[in-house]
Short mmCIF file of C-alpha atoms in Angstrom, two decimals:
data_model
loop_
_atom_site.label_atom_id
_atom_site.label_comp_id
_atom_site.label_asym_id
_atom_site.label_seq_id
_atom_site.Cartn_x
_atom_site.Cartn_y
_atom_site.Cartn_z
CA GLU C 1 -0.06 0.02 0.25
CA THR C 2 2.86 2.47 0.69
CA GLU C 3 5.81 2.71 -1.72
CA ILE C 4 9.21 2.82 0.05
CA GLN C 5 12.13 3.94 -2.27
CA VAL C 6 15.11 2.24 -0.70
CA LEU C 7 17.83 2.59 -3.17
CA ARG C 8 16.89 5.58 -5.04
CA GLY C 9 19.76 7.66 -6.61
CA LEU C 10 22.17 4.80 -5.95
CA ASN C 11 25.08 4.59 -8.54
CA LEU C 12 27.46 2.00 -7.75
CA HIS C 13 30.71 0.66 -9.97
CA ILE C 14 32.39 -2.47 -8.63
CA TRP C 15 35.06 -3.82 -10.87
CA LYS C 16 36.34 -7.23 -11.19
CA GLY C 17 38.62 -8.25 -8.44
CA ASP C 18 37.49 -5.40 -5.97
CA PHE C 19 36.74 -6.09 -2.12
CA VAL C 20 33.87 -3.80 -1.31
CA ALA C 21 32.47 -3.58 2.27
CA ILE C 22 29.12 -1.89 2.57
CA ILE C 23 28.71 -0.41 5.91
CA GLY C 24 25.36 1.20 7.25
CA ALA C 25 22.70 1.26 9.90
CA SER C 26 19.99 -1.35 10.12
CA GLY C 27 17.22 -0.62 7.62
CA SER C 28 19.33 1.51 5.26
CA GLY C 29 18.96 -0.80 2.31
CA LYS C 30 22.41 -2.82 2.49
CA SER C 31 20.59 -6.30 2.06
CA THR C 32 18.40 -4.98 -0.56
CA ALA C 33 21.56 -3.63 -2.43
CA LEU C 34 23.04 -7.04 -2.18
CA ASN C 35 19.83 -8.80 -3.54
CA MET C 36 19.79 -6.54 -6.50
CA MET C 37 23.54 -7.02 -7.32
CA GLY C 38 23.10 -10.68 -6.87
CA LEU C 39 20.12 -10.84 -9.15
CA LEU C 40 17.99 -12.13 -6.49
CA ASP C 41 15.49 -9.15 -6.58
CA THR C 42 14.56 -7.09 -9.77
CA PRO C 43 14.62 -3.26 -9.41
CA THR C 44 11.33 -1.39 -10.10
CA SER C 45 13.56 1.17 -12.20
CA GLY C 46 17.09 1.47 -13.07
CA ILE C 47 19.54 -0.77 -14.59
CA ILE C 48 22.05 -3.43 -13.53
CA PHE C 49 25.11 -4.25 -15.57
CA LEU C 50 27.33 -7.22 -15.33
CA ASN C 51 30.42 -7.25 -17.51
CA GLY C 52 29.12 -4.35 -19.72
CA LYS C 53 25.68 -6.22 -20.36
CA ASP C 54 22.24 -5.01 -19.15
CA LEU C 55 20.54 -7.59 -17.05
CA SER C 56 17.44 -5.87 -16.79
CA SER C 57 15.70 -7.83 -19.65
CA LEU C 58 16.65 -11.24 -18.40
CA THR C 59 13.90 -13.80 -17.78
CA ASP C 60 13.89 -15.52 -14.50
CA GLU C 61 15.43 -18.64 -15.92
CA GLU C 62 18.36 -16.64 -17.25
CA ARG C 63 18.78 -14.80 -14.07
CA ALA C 64 18.85 -18.17 -12.09
CA LEU C 65 21.33 -19.50 -14.67
CA LEU C 66 23.70 -16.41 -14.18
CA ARG C 67 23.51 -16.56 -10.59
CA SER C 68 24.46 -20.23 -10.41
CA GLN C 69 27.35 -19.64 -12.94
CA LYS C 70 28.68 -16.28 -11.50
CA PHE C 71 27.74 -15.84 -7.82
CA GLY C 72 28.08 -17.18 -4.48
CA PHE C 73 25.91 -16.08 -1.59
CA VAL C 74 26.33 -16.06 2.36
CA PHE C 75 23.10 -14.93 3.57
CA GLN C 76 22.47 -13.46 6.97
CA GLN C 77 20.04 -16.20 7.74
CA TYR C 78 22.24 -18.98 6.26
CA ASN C 79 19.11 -20.34 4.33
CA LEU C 80 20.29 -23.85 4.80
CA ILE C 81 18.00 -26.82 3.62
CA PRO C 82 16.90 -28.40 7.04
CA TRP C 83 16.60 -32.09 5.79
CA LEU C 84 19.99 -31.92 4.08
CA THR C 85 23.37 -32.58 5.86
CA ALA C 86 25.96 -30.08 5.83
CA TYR C 87 27.65 -31.84 3.09
CA GLU C 88 24.42 -31.74 1.06
CA ASN C 89 23.89 -28.20 1.60
CA ILE C 90 27.55 -27.25 0.53
CA THR C 91 27.42 -29.22 -2.64
CA LEU C 92 23.75 -27.87 -3.45
CA PRO C 93 25.16 -25.02 -5.88
CA LEU C 94 27.20 -27.76 -7.72
CA ILE C 95 24.30 -29.85 -8.52
CA PHE C 96 22.16 -26.81 -9.77
CA ALA C 97 25.09 -25.76 -11.98
CA GLY C 98 25.51 -29.22 -13.28
CA LYS C 99 29.10 -29.55 -11.95
CA LYS C 100 31.23 -32.37 -10.38
CA VAL C 101 31.73 -32.43 -6.61
CA GLU C 102 35.45 -32.22 -5.70
CA ALA C 103 35.36 -34.07 -2.47
CA THR C 104 39.03 -33.75 -1.57
CA GLU C 105 38.89 -30.00 -2.08
CA LEU C 106 35.61 -29.86 -0.01
CA GLU C 107 37.29 -31.82 2.72
CA ILE C 108 40.35 -29.33 2.80
CA ASN C 109 38.18 -26.40 2.98
CA SER C 110 35.84 -27.77 5.71
CA GLN C 111 39.12 -28.82 7.71
CA LYS C 112 40.35 -25.25 7.46
CA ILE C 113 37.39 -23.85 8.93
CA GLY C 114 36.79 -26.54 11.60
CA LEU C 115 33.64 -28.34 10.07
CA LYS C 116 35.16 -31.63 8.75
CA GLU C 117 33.88 -33.76 11.51
CA ARG C 118 30.30 -32.13 11.16
CA LEU C 119 29.70 -32.71 7.48
CA THR C 120 27.10 -35.64 8.01
CA HIS C 121 25.04 -33.36 10.44
CA ARG C 122 21.74 -31.60 9.50
CA PRO C 123 21.44 -27.87 10.39
CA SER C 124 19.56 -28.43 13.54
CA GLU C 125 22.39 -30.41 14.83
CA LEU C 126 24.74 -27.41 14.28
CA SER C 127 25.51 -24.20 16.33
CA GLY C 128 24.96 -20.94 14.63
CA GLY C 129 28.40 -20.64 13.87
CA GLU C 130 28.74 -24.00 12.15
CA GLN C 131 25.61 -23.09 10.09
CA GLN C 132 27.39 -19.97 8.89
CA ARG C 133 30.54 -21.67 7.94
CA VAL C 134 28.32 -24.31 6.11
CA ALA C 135 26.73 -21.27 4.32
CA LEU C 136 30.06 -19.92 3.34
CA LEU C 137 31.43 -23.21 1.92
CA ARG C 138 28.16 -23.52 -0.11
CA ALA C 139 28.86 -20.06 -1.33
CA LEU C 140 32.33 -21.02 -2.49
CA ALA C 141 31.35 -24.59 -3.86
CA ASN C 142 30.73 -23.35 -7.41
CA GLU C 143 33.97 -21.27 -7.50
CA PRO C 144 31.98 -18.07 -8.35
CA GLU C 145 33.55 -14.94 -9.79
CA ILE C 146 31.65 -12.82 -7.30
CA ILE C 147 31.13 -13.60 -3.60
CA ILE C 148 28.27 -11.63 -1.91
CA GLY C 149 28.13 -11.87 1.82
CA ASP C 150 25.41 -10.36 4.41
CA GLU C 151 27.18 -10.29 7.66
CA PRO C 152 29.60 -13.44 6.79
CA THR C 153 31.28 -13.47 9.95
CA GLY C 154 28.36 -12.05 12.00
CA ASN C 155 27.62 -15.00 14.26
CA LEU C 156 31.29 -16.44 14.68
CA ASP C 157 33.49 -16.24 17.50
CA SER C 158 36.26 -13.78 17.00
CA ALA C 159 38.93 -16.63 16.07
CA THR C 160 36.68 -18.33 13.55
CA GLY C 161 35.63 -15.01 12.29
CA ASN C 162 39.14 -14.01 11.58
CA LYS C 163 39.71 -17.38 9.74
CA ILE C 164 36.64 -16.73 7.51
CA LEU C 165 37.85 -13.17 6.76
CA GLU C 166 41.48 -14.36 6.07
CA MET C 167 39.81 -17.08 3.51
CA LEU C 168 37.86 -14.33 1.89
CA ILE C 169 40.82 -11.90 1.56
CA GLU C 170 42.92 -14.71 0.22
CA LEU C 171 40.26 -15.67 -2.50
CA ASN C 172 40.14 -11.88 -3.33
CA LYS C 173 44.06 -11.30 -3.43
CA VAL C 174 45.24 -14.75 -4.88
CA GLN C 175 42.20 -15.77 -7.05
CA GLY C 176 40.93 -12.32 -7.92
CA LYS C 177 37.38 -12.98 -6.78
CA THR C 178 35.20 -10.05 -6.39
CA LEU C 179 33.97 -9.72 -2.89
CA ILE C 180 30.95 -7.56 -1.90
CA ILE C 181 30.12 -7.80 1.81
CA VAL C 182 27.70 -6.03 4.26
CA THR C 183 29.20 -5.74 7.76
CA HIS C 184 28.44 -3.63 10.71
CA ASP C 185 32.23 -4.17 11.67
CA VAL C 186 34.63 -1.34 10.75
#
């Protein structure tokens, strides 16, 4: 009934390989901006470009395909499938993208962030921090060019949060991944 103009006037350029932190108060539109950039939401006006291509005319199926090929998401609420194990949740993007699961690499990454022994557990059997780490590994599973994180270290203890941040920084610096992160931390 009431129109709310959240991102009016937003003009943002993010280049390949950038590490961008979006900081702002609750309710300021940070998550909405991420959803627009990640093709999860469609703007009522304006244009979103990716690699010079206007994405405003894509069908829902084309948007979904592009998301599975280019993006990895770490959501604030994790969005894990409750009846799947941690391993199955992590590999879900690969199934959607029609890619092969590299079990060895998944084990190495899960070991790095303390999840190796928890891969057979369902989300309800994991702590909030473990669920967030599963969400991060799921975001990285399809080796996306762009990683979008909504408070990716928000529910983690400082030591684990620092490991996750180091992993993201390494992905950016070594592999040239584009990182777009919403955070309240400065």
